[in-house]
């Protein structure tokens, strides 16, 4: 396990339409059943196709060892973790793992590679986003820059429908909000403001996940009504701080808490963990171990990494089950 400690985020979470979630609202039970805290929170961070498979693998390893952490009081999902959050509310981790392992192998990749064998489109995306990060004075400016650059990708207006169809195929177990609390993160592409979707937000679950997984690389900002949304990882990769008030918080981070942002911005997982602990939460984090990192390879977006990442995650989850059981129960 990796445990790490921050400065508060510079923007409060918002619901659909960028309406701020007031501090007062977080002090009372509302129509969604949201409360200012609870017993257990599960946080699922972003990390591409490999990261999603690893998340499922870890959860399945814990599940097969007799520990179902998906029955948390709240599940917070970002990007690949948003997909996993929706998936685990409609199927067991064991079923999801079997689906990954039984899927036909993807076709071989033929796109030209950049440095270190990374496909050129991904290398271009990393270079572009690195420039935006370097030019930004703070996290809010970075988010606005990411949104502005991503909005330039919009073309014929059909990308949203195509991306929605892709996301819907990943949620085969259920495309409706469950009768329990899950939070899906995104940012408003036009303003850079953080957004949090839940079942009371008036947004379909598929749309919420599609928004959280629209990273501006090959997937332009996702349209919901007149708004445009981007990957919640631009707020913070794990967004674990949204679990404030919960007594025990388990964070699964496919990126292992790594960040490309200046540490003074407080985007890193260690900062989020510090905030939670300062507020009274007990926190444990799980990042990929050596075999999992090897399974990821050099491109987390490559679908061919899914089977090895899921298997490595499963082994890691089973190995960690005794330690996590003591913490979780």
XYZ file of N, CA and C in Angstrom, residues 12-249:
714
model
N -14.669 24.763 -4.670
C -15.590 23.802 -4.102
C -16.207 22.980 -5.221
N -16.619 21.725 -4.925
C -17.266 20.939 -5.947
C -18.596 21.554 -6.339
N -19.032 21.262 -7.550
C -20.315 21.755 -8.015
C -21.119 20.621 -8.588
N -22.421 20.841 -8.687
C -23.296 19.875 -9.316
C -23.485 20.269 -10.765
N -24.353 19.519 -11.460
C -24.573 19.800 -12.876
C -24.945 21.252 -13.077
N -24.458 21.824 -14.185
C -24.736 23.217 -14.450
C -23.870 24.144 -13.639
N -22.846 23.604 -12.984
C -21.892 24.402 -12.207
C -22.540 25.147 -11.053
N -23.595 24.576 -10.483
C -24.194 25.179 -9.286
C -23.389 24.737 -8.077
N -22.835 25.652 -7.280
C -22.009 25.245 -6.143
C -22.792 24.425 -5.132
N -22.140 23.436 -4.575
C -22.690 22.700 -3.448
C -22.353 23.503 -2.200
N -23.356 24.048 -1.559
C -23.115 24.943 -0.433
C -22.631 24.175 0.785
N -21.910 24.873 1.646
C -21.485 24.273 2.900
C -22.694 23.874 3.739
N -23.769 24.682 3.669
C -24.967 24.372 4.434
C -25.578 23.057 3.972
N -25.595 22.855 2.642
C -26.180 21.628 2.117
C -25.418 20.408 2.584
N -24.118 20.560 2.766
C -23.319 19.418 3.195
C -23.497 19.135 4.686
N -24.231 19.965 5.386
C -24.460 19.728 6.804
C -25.792 19.032 7.068
N -26.542 18.753 6.022
C -27.859 18.174 6.231
C -28.104 17.050 5.237
N -28.908 16.089 5.672
C -29.324 15.039 4.751
C -30.291 15.657 3.758
N -30.039 15.422 2.446
C -30.944 15.981 1.450
C -31.646 14.849 0.723
N -32.302 15.175 -0.388
C -33.130 14.201 -1.092
C -32.318 13.034 -1.627
N -31.037 13.216 -1.837
C -30.214 12.131 -2.374
C -29.726 11.204 -1.279
N -29.945 11.576 -0.018
C -29.394 10.789 1.067
C -27.975 11.214 1.397
N -27.489 12.277 0.763
C -26.124 12.727 1.045
C -26.059 13.281 2.461
N -25.016 12.956 3.148
C -24.803 13.442 4.497
C -23.401 14.021 4.568
N -23.098 14.804 5.573
C -21.781 15.419 5.636
C -20.665 14.410 5.859
N -20.995 13.190 6.132
C -19.987 12.163 6.326
C -20.667 10.843 6.584
N -19.902 9.851 6.900
C -20.444 8.530 7.152
C -19.339 7.634 7.649
N -19.534 6.336 7.507
C -18.572 5.384 8.030
C -17.447 5.096 7.044
N -17.790 4.688 5.796
C -16.762 4.213 4.875
C -16.936 4.840 3.494
N -15.823 5.273 2.916
C -15.813 5.844 1.569
C -14.781 5.104 0.726
N -15.150 4.816 -0.522
C -14.249 4.192 -1.483
C -13.990 5.192 -2.597
N -12.724 5.469 -2.871
C -12.333 6.445 -3.882
C -11.584 5.713 -4.995
N -12.041 5.892 -6.245
C -11.453 5.217 -7.399
C -10.907 6.274 -8.346
N -9.575 6.329 -8.469
C -8.929 7.355 -9.277
C -8.831 6.992 -10.739
N -8.326 7.934 -11.531
C -8.217 7.752 -12.971
C -6.929 7.062 -13.365
N -6.902 6.587 -14.616
C -5.694 5.913 -15.090
C -5.883 5.162 -16.385
N -6.790 5.609 -17.244
C -6.918 5.034 -18.565
C -7.495 3.630 -18.578
N -7.345 2.965 -19.720
C -7.893 1.630 -19.900
C -7.236 0.634 -18.950
N -5.911 0.715 -18.832
C -5.203 -0.168 -17.906
C -5.623 0.101 -16.471
N -5.783 1.385 -16.119
C -6.163 1.739 -14.760
C -7.527 1.211 -14.382
N -8.482 1.282 -15.314
C -9.808 0.740 -15.037
C -9.734 -0.760 -14.776
N -8.978 -1.481 -15.606
C -8.857 -2.929 -15.423
C -8.162 -3.257 -14.111
N -7.150 -2.475 -13.759
C -6.445 -2.700 -12.488
C -7.384 -2.471 -11.310
N -8.191 -1.408 -11.364
C -9.155 -1.150 -10.302
C -10.082 -2.345 -10.110
N -10.622 -2.847 -11.229
C -11.511 -4.008 -11.153
C -10.765 -5.203 -10.569
N -9.519 -5.399 -10.994
C -8.742 -6.518 -10.486
C -8.515 -6.437 -8.990
N -8.114 -5.277 -8.491
C -7.883 -5.113 -7.053
C -9.175 -5.379 -6.282
N -10.283 -4.800 -6.742
C -11.560 -4.995 -6.057
C -11.969 -6.466 -6.080
N -11.702 -7.144 -7.207
C -12.038 -8.568 -7.303
C -11.152 -9.411 -6.392
N -9.866 -9.047 -6.283
C -8.979 -9.771 -5.388
C -9.429 -9.648 -3.939
N -9.794 -8.444 -3.533
C -10.322 -8.241 -2.185
C -11.623 -9.021 -1.998
N -12.487 -8.971 -3.022
C -13.793 -9.638 -2.971
C -13.623 -11.142 -2.795
N -12.743 -11.740 -3.591
C -12.541 -13.184 -3.507
C -11.883 -13.589 -2.199
N -11.222 -12.632 -1.542
C -10.635 -12.898 -0.226
C -11.633 -12.631 0.895
N -12.886 -12.354 0.529
C -13.933 -12.182 1.521
C -14.188 -10.762 1.958
N -13.669 -9.782 1.212
C -13.842 -8.374 1.597
C -14.424 -7.594 0.420
N -15.677 -7.194 0.535
C -16.345 -6.439 -0.533
C -16.372 -4.959 -0.164
N -15.358 -4.217 -0.587
C -15.285 -2.799 -0.252
C -16.225 -1.964 -1.106
N -16.832 -2.567 -2.140
C -17.762 -1.806 -2.984
C -19.074 -1.514 -2.256
N -19.257 -2.083 -1.071
C -20.445 -1.767 -0.274
C -20.205 -0.566 0.636
N -19.314 0.305 0.221
C -19.027 1.527 0.978
C -20.262 2.427 1.016
N -20.270 3.355 1.955
C -21.385 4.296 2.062
C -21.400 5.293 0.919
N -20.235 5.568 0.364
C -20.143 6.426 -0.817
C -18.991 5.908 -1.673
N -19.173 5.957 -2.999
C -18.099 5.655 -3.932
C -17.865 6.899 -4.773
N -16.628 7.358 -4.825
C -16.254 8.552 -5.582
C -15.410 8.106 -6.763
N -15.859 8.417 -7.982
C -15.166 7.941 -9.169
C -14.734 9.074 -10.077
N -13.515 8.966 -10.576
C -12.953 9.970 -11.479
C -12.388 9.278 -12.707
N -12.804 9.715 -13.886
C -12.281 9.213 -15.150
C -12.421 7.691 -15.208
N -11.323 6.954 -15.350
C -11.419 5.490 -15.363
C -12.096 4.987 -14.097
N -11.904 5.690 -12.997
C -12.552 5.329 -11.751
C -14.042 5.617 -11.760
N -14.481 6.577 -12.582
C -15.911 6.829 -12.722
C -16.587 5.644 -13.390
N -15.931 5.115 -14.431
C -16.463 3.916 -15.082
C -16.544 2.776 -14.088
N -15.471 2.565 -13.330
C -15.457 1.479 -12.352
C -16.515 1.684 -11.276
N -16.711 2.928 -10.827
C -17.715 3.212 -9.796
C -19.107 2.821 -10.278
N -19.418 3.153 -11.534
C -20.720 2.781 -12.085
C -20.816 1.265 -12.259
N -19.734 0.646 -12.702
C -19.749 -0.797 -12.950
C -19.978 -1.599 -11.676
N -19.314 -1.218 -10.582
C -19.388 -2.044 -9.374
C -20.708 -1.901 -8.641
N -21.536 -0.936 -9.036
C -22.862 -0.832 -8.423
C -23.887 -1.682 -9.169
N -23.479 -2.294 -10.292
C -24.403 -3.103 -11.081
C -23.949 -4.553 -11.213
N -22.731 -4.860 -10.803
C -22.199 -6.218 -10.898
C -21.142 -6.394 -9.823
N -20.863 -7.633 -9.467
C -19.837 -7.882 -8.465
C -18.463 -7.706 -9.099
N -17.449 -7.408 -8.294
C -16.096 -7.319 -8.841
C -15.670 -8.596 -9.561
N -16.077 -9.747 -9.037
C -15.721 -11.015 -9.683
C -16.332 -11.109 -11.072
N -17.569 -10.665 -11.226
C -18.213 -10.679 -12.544
C -17.519 -9.727 -13.503
N -17.133 -8.561 -13.020
C -16.462 -7.583 -13.870
C -15.089 -8.088 -14.300
N -14.384 -8.741 -13.378
C -13.086 -9.304 -13.735
C -13.237 -10.378 -14.806
N -14.224 -11.239 -14.652
C -14.448 -12.290 -15.648
C -14.748 -11.688 -17.012
N -15.476 -10.587 -17.022
C -15.803 -9.931 -18.290
C -14.533 -9.439 -18.979
N -13.599 -8.891 -18.212
C -12.336 -8.420 -18.791
C -11.524 -9.601 -19.324
N -11.423 -10.650 -18.533
C -10.584 -11.784 -18.919
C -11.173 -12.555 -20.099
N -12.496 -12.520 -20.234
C -13.157 -13.271 -21.306
C -13.312 -12.470 -22.595
N -13.016 -11.181 -22.548
C -13.201 -10.333 -23.727
C -12.212 -10.742 -24.828
N -12.620 -10.651 -26.097
C -11.688 -10.966 -27.189
C -10.528 -9.976 -27.181
N -9.340 -10.439 -27.544
C -8.184 -9.527 -27.538
C -8.378 -8.404 -28.538
N -7.944 -7.184 -28.192
C -8.083 -6.054 -29.112
C -7.148 -6.218 -30.303
N -7.460 -5.574 -31.435
C -6.558 -5.648 -32.587
C -5.236 -4.981 -32.273
N -4.167 -5.423 -32.906
C -2.865 -4.798 -32.633
C -2.855 -3.340 -33.029
N -2.109 -2.541 -32.284
C -2.009 -1.111 -32.551
C -1.051 -0.871 -33.711
N -1.459 -0.009 -34.626
C -0.617 0.257 -35.792
C -0.231 1.721 -35.902
N -0.652 2.539 -34.924
C -0.342 3.966 -35.006
C 1.148 4.199 -34.799
N 1.706 5.205 -35.469
C 3.133 5.478 -35.288
C 3.434 5.849 -33.842
N 4.600 5.443 -33.391
C 4.976 5.678 -31.998
C 5.893 6.867 -31.875
N 5.783 7.544 -30.732
C 6.677 8.640 -30.424
C 7.788 8.128 -29.528
N 8.251 8.980 -28.651
C 9.340 8.606 -27.747
C 8.923 7.439 -26.867
N 9.848 6.545 -26.629
C 9.654 5.394 -25.735
C 8.497 4.506 -26.189
N 8.172 4.543 -27.481
C 7.135 3.674 -27.989
C 5.720 4.138 -27.704
N 5.539 5.315 -27.124
C 4.205 5.843 -26.842
C 3.575 6.289 -28.161
N 2.318 5.873 -28.458
C 1.683 6.292 -29.702
C 1.735 7.799 -29.876
N 1.964 8.252 -31.102
C 2.178 9.667 -31.364
C 1.034 10.558 -30.892
N -0.263 10.170 -31.117
C -1.335 11.037 -30.602
C -1.244 11.257 -29.098
N -0.890 10.208 -28.348
C -0.742 10.368 -26.898
C 0.450 11.260 -26.574
N 1.553 11.063 -27.303
C 2.730 11.909 -27.078
C 2.393 13.367 -27.358
N 1.632 13.632 -28.409
C 1.216 15.001 -28.736
C 0.348 15.578 -27.621
N -0.557 14.749 -27.095
C -1.441 15.200 -26.021
C -0.632 15.559 -24.779
N 0.334 14.721 -24.427
C 1.158 14.997 -23.254
C 1.947 16.286 -23.441
N 2.483 16.490 -24.630
C 3.239 17.719 -24.886
C 2.337 18.942 -24.779
N 1.140 18.839 -25.346
C 0.207 19.974 -25.316
C -0.215 20.295 -23.889
N -0.583 19.264 -23.111
C -1.039 19.527 -21.751
C 0.114 19.966 -20.851
N 1.309 19.467 -21.100
C 2.462 19.937 -20.322
C 2.700 21.428 -20.531
N 2.492 21.901 -21.756
C 2.655 23.343 -22.029
C 1.614 24.157 -21.273
N 0.386 23.648 -21.218
C -0.679 24.364 -20.502
C -0.367 24.419 -19.018
N 0.097 23.301 -18.458
C 0.453 23.266 -17.037
C 1.586 24.245 -16.746
N 2.602 24.249 -17.597
C 3.763 25.120 -17.370
C 3.389 26.593 -17.445
N 2.395 26.930 -18.271
C 2.012 28.329 -18.448
C 1.050 28.825 -17.375
N 0.430 27.904 -16.622
C -0.600 28.288 -15.657
C 0.015 28.764 -14.346
N -0.618 29.766 -13.747
C -0.126 30.282 -12.467
C -0.673 29.501 -11.284
N -1.790 28.794 -11.488
C -2.357 27.985 -10.427
C -3.277 26.932 -11.053
N -3.877 26.098 -10.200
C -4.703 25.002 -10.697
C -5.935 25.506 -11.437
N -6.539 26.598 -10.951
C -7.726 27.131 -11.619
C -7.396 27.589 -13.038
N -6.247 28.260 -13.198
C -5.826 28.705 -14.527
C -5.524 27.513 -15.419
N -4.945 26.473 -14.850
C -4.669 25.261 -15.607
C -5.956 24.646 -16.132
N -6.979 24.569 -15.288
C -8.250 23.980 -15.713
C -8.880 24.787 -16.839
N -8.828 26.099 -16.709
C -9.385 26.941 -17.778
C -8.609 26.736 -19.073
N -7.280 26.612 -18.962
C -6.461 26.385 -20.145
C -6.761 25.046 -20.793
N -6.926 24.017 -19.972
C -7.273 22.703 -20.507
C -8.616 22.749 -21.217
N -9.571 23.430 -20.609
C -10.890 23.526 -21.227
C -10.854 24.260 -22.553
N -10.143 25.391 -22.588
C -10.066 26.174 -23.818
C -9.400 25.369 -24.932
N -8.323 24.650 -24.603
C -7.638 23.852 -25.618
C -8.525 22.710 -26.096
N -9.253 22.086 -25.185
C -10.105 20.967 -25.556
C -11.289 21.413 -26.410
N -11.821 22.598 -26.114
C -12.961 23.101 -26.895
C -12.588 23.311 -28.356
N -11.323 23.516 -28.616
C -10.877 23.681 -29.998
C -11.000 22.387 -30.799
N -11.160 21.254 -30.113
C -11.264 19.965 -30.794
C -12.655 19.710 -31.347
N -13.649 20.451 -30.878
C -15.022 20.224 -31.353
C -15.084 20.457 -32.851
N -15.784 19.556 -33.551
C -15.873 19.698 -35.008
C -17.307 19.569 -35.486
N -17.732 18.354 -35.855
C -19.054 18.206 -36.459
C -20.176 18.014 -35.454
N -19.854 18.002 -34.185
C -20.891 17.895 -33.167
C -21.400 16.484 -32.934
N -20.825 15.486 -33.599
C -21.281 14.111 -33.415
C -20.410 13.336 -32.435
N -19.303 13.955 -31.991
C -18.382 13.225 -31.119
C -19.058 12.805 -29.823
N -19.928 13.679 -29.287
C -20.584 13.377 -28.024
C -21.431 12.122 -28.112
N -22.207 12.000 -29.197
C -23.061 10.825 -29.363
C -22.220 9.560 -29.500
N -21.110 9.675 -30.228
C -20.257 8.501 -30.394
C -19.626 8.101 -29.064
N -19.169 9.104 -28.295
C -18.548 8.783 -27.015
C -19.576 8.210 -26.047
N -20.793 8.733 -26.070
C -21.841 8.199 -25.197
C -22.098 6.728 -25.507
N -22.130 6.381 -26.788
C -22.350 4.985 -27.167
C -21.213 4.107 -26.679
N -19.992 4.608 -26.758
C -18.835 3.848 -26.274
C -18.938 3.613 -24.774
N -19.250 4.671 -24.027
C -19.358 4.541 -22.569
C -20.494 3.592 -22.200
N -21.616 3.677 -22.922
C -22.762 2.824 -22.614
C -22.409 1.347 -22.736
N -21.548 0.999 -23.696
C -21.156 -0.409 -23.848
C -20.327 -0.884 -22.660
N -19.685 0.039 -21.959
C -18.877 -0.332 -20.794
C -19.716 -0.503 -19.539
N -20.951 -0.019 -19.576
C -21.843 -0.100 -18.416
C -22.945 -1.101 -18.687
N -22.565 -2.259 -19.204
C -23.563 -3.243 -19.618
C -24.366 -3.783 -18.447
N -23.807 -3.748 -17.250
C -24.540 -4.266 -16.101
C -25.665 -3.368 -15.642
N -25.608 -2.087 -15.974
C -26.642 -1.155 -15.560
C -26.292 0.259 -15.951
N -27.243 0.955 -16.564
C -27.001 2.313 -17.029
C -27.833 3.339 -16.263
N -28.408 2.927 -15.148
C -29.191 3.821 -14.307
C -28.446 4.069 -12.999
N -28.666 5.262 -12.440
C -28.070 5.546 -11.132
C -28.562 4.514 -10.121
N -27.673 3.945 -9.329
C -28.097 2.988 -8.297
C -28.784 3.716 -7.146
N -29.482 2.948 -6.345
C -30.164 3.504 -5.180
C -29.184 3.591 -4.017
N -28.069 4.231 -4.261
C -27.019 4.426 -3.264
C -26.175 5.590 -3.735
N -25.292 6.056 -2.902
C -24.571 7.289 -3.202
C -23.269 7.014 -3.942
N -23.207 7.454 -5.196
C -21.938 7.524 -5.903
C -21.797 8.928 -6.468
N -20.577 9.426 -6.444
C -20.263 10.760 -6.932
C -19.306 10.629 -8.111
N -19.643 11.285 -9.222
C -18.838 11.244 -10.443
C -18.318 12.651 -10.709
N -17.011 12.794 -10.865
C -16.406 14.121 -10.983
C -16.150 14.508 -12.435
N -16.153 15.812 -12.682
C -15.824 16.382 -13.995
C -15.439 17.834 -13.756
N -15.088 18.538 -14.824
C -14.954 19.993 -14.744
C -15.724 20.615 -15.896
N -16.188 21.834 -15.701
C -16.844 22.608 -16.744
C -15.763 23.088 -17.708
N -15.847 22.678 -18.967
C -14.783 23.000 -19.929
C -14.702 24.490 -20.213
N -15.796 25.221 -20.061
C -15.789 26.650 -20.393
C -15.259 27.495 -19.240
N -15.522 27.084 -18.017
C -15.122 27.893 -16.868
C -13.981 27.274 -16.060
N -13.758 25.968 -16.221
C -12.765 25.273 -15.418
C -13.260 24.901 -14.034
N -14.517 25.221 -13.718
C -15.039 24.937 -12.377
C -15.271 23.440 -12.181
N -14.947 22.906 -11.004
C -15.226 21.502 -10.709
C -16.723 21.219 -10.668
N -17.084 20.008 -11.032
C -18.476 19.563 -11.068
C -18.543 18.181 -10.436
N -19.602 17.925 -9.671
C -19.841 16.597 -9.122
C -21.259 16.184 -9.489
N -21.380 15.059 -10.168
C -22.687 14.511 -10.526
C -23.079 13.418 -9.538
N -24.371 13.397 -9.184
C -24.929 12.270 -8.450
C -26.333 12.027 -8.986
N -27.085 11.116 -8.355
C -28.373 10.742 -8.938
C -29.407 11.855 -8.848
N -29.139 12.903 -8.064
C -30.062 14.022 -7.963
C -29.664 15.169 -8.884
N -28.632 14.979 -9.697
C -28.132 16.079 -10.518
C -28.943 16.314 -11.783
N -29.859 15.386 -12.114
C -30.633 15.533 -13.335
C -29.890 15.096 -14.577
N -28.770 14.419 -14.396
C -27.940 13.949 -15.504
C -27.921 12.430 -15.485
N -28.118 11.793 -16.650
C -28.064 10.339 -16.720
C -26.690 9.826 -16.289
N -26.662 8.627 -15.723
C -25.402 8.036 -15.288
C -24.426 7.900 -16.456
N -24.902 7.457 -17.613
C -24.014 7.316 -18.765
C -23.397 8.658 -19.123
N -24.196 9.715 -19.091
C -23.680 11.046 -19.414
C -22.661 11.503 -18.380
N -22.910 11.223 -17.112
C -21.964 11.620 -16.066
C -20.620 10.927 -16.262
N -20.649 9.622 -16.550
C -19.402 8.889 -16.766
C -18.722 9.366 -18.041
N -19.507 9.631 -19.086
C -18.927 10.133 -20.338
C -18.240 11.470 -20.121
N -18.825 12.324 -19.286
C -18.203 13.613 -18.990
C -16.899 13.419 -18.233
N -16.905 12.523 -17.248
C -15.727 12.322 -16.412
C -14.582 11.667 -17.166
N -14.872 11.011 -18.281
C -13.839 10.315 -19.048
C -13.452 11.053 -20.326
N -13.950 12.263 -20.518
C -13.604 13.064 -21.698
C -12.345 13.866 -21.384
N -11.199 13.315 -21.772
C -9.941 13.901 -21.311
C -9.340 14.919 -22.262
N -10.030 15.244 -23.360
C -9.488 16.209 -24.303
C -8.481 15.610 -25.263
N -8.173 14.320 -25.118
C -7.274 13.613 -26.027
C -8.120 12.639 -26.837
N -8.433 12.981 -28.056
C -9.254 12.135 -28.895
C -10.719 12.176 -28.524
N -11.042 12.727 -27.367
C -12.426 12.844 -26.903
C -12.660 14.296 -26.525
N -13.310 15.081 -27.403
C -13.559 16.495 -27.098
C -14.450 16.631 -25.872
N -14.585 17.844 -25.340
C -15.456 18.052 -24.181
C -16.836 17.462 -24.421
N -17.354 16.804 -23.404
C -18.617 16.078 -23.562
C -19.808 17.016 -23.349
N -20.772 17.047 -24.294
C -21.921 17.949 -24.166
C -23.043 17.347 -23.329
N -23.531 18.116 -22.381
C -24.766 17.798 -21.670
C -25.602 19.072 -21.718
N -26.652 19.058 -22.512
C -27.406 20.284 -22.748
C -26.515 21.311 -23.418
N -26.465 22.501 -22.868
C -25.642 23.567 -23.426
C -24.242 23.586 -22.825
N -24.004 22.734 -21.844
C -22.714 22.737 -21.161
C -21.740 21.758 -21.822
N -20.454 21.952 -21.541
C -19.411 21.059 -22.023
C -18.532 20.671 -20.835
N -18.208 19.397 -20.748
C -17.491 18.903 -19.573
C -16.227 18.141 -19.954
N -15.265 18.173 -19.036
C -14.001 17.466 -19.191
C -13.738 16.571 -17.983
N -12.777 15.708 -18.172
C -12.302 14.743 -17.188
C -12.154 15.343 -15.790
N -12.747 14.671 -14.800
C -12.631 15.133 -13.422
C -11.226 15.080 -12.874
N -10.326 14.355 -13.558
C -8.942 14.310 -13.126
C -8.233 15.637 -13.234
N -8.823 16.590 -13.981
C -8.223 17.916 -14.053
C -8.486 18.711 -12.778
N -9.430 18.247 -11.952
C -9.603 18.858 -10.632
C -8.515 18.329 -9.701
N -8.527 17.037 -9.515
C -7.499 16.280 -8.817
C -7.636 14.861 -9.338
N -6.536 14.153 -9.480
C -6.642 12.866 -10.156
C -7.519 11.876 -9.395
N -7.448 11.890 -8.073
C -8.270 10.966 -7.289
C -9.509 11.638 -6.702
N -9.434 12.930 -6.424
C -10.540 13.661 -5.793
C -10.951 13.029 -4.464
N -9.967 12.501 -3.750
C -10.251 11.851 -2.474
C -10.775 12.821 -1.431
N -10.454 14.105 -1.580
C -10.907 15.080 -0.582
C -12.420 15.181 -0.514
N -13.127 14.714 -1.565
C -14.588 14.720 -1.524
C -15.138 13.737 -0.494
N -14.286 12.878 0.044
C -14.709 11.942 1.084
C -14.583 12.539 2.478
N -14.354 13.834 2.573
C -14.242 14.483 3.877
C -15.471 14.181 4.725
N -15.235 13.847 5.990
C -16.324 13.540 6.904
C -16.559 12.056 7.091
N -15.995 11.234 6.216
C -16.132 9.782 6.371
C -15.017 9.263 7.274
N -15.364 8.326 8.150
C -14.402 7.870 9.157
C -13.254 7.090 8.541
N -13.563 6.232 7.577
C -12.535 5.418 6.934
C -12.617 5.615 5.434
N -11.503 5.943 4.830
C -11.458 6.231 3.393
C -10.405 5.341 2.763
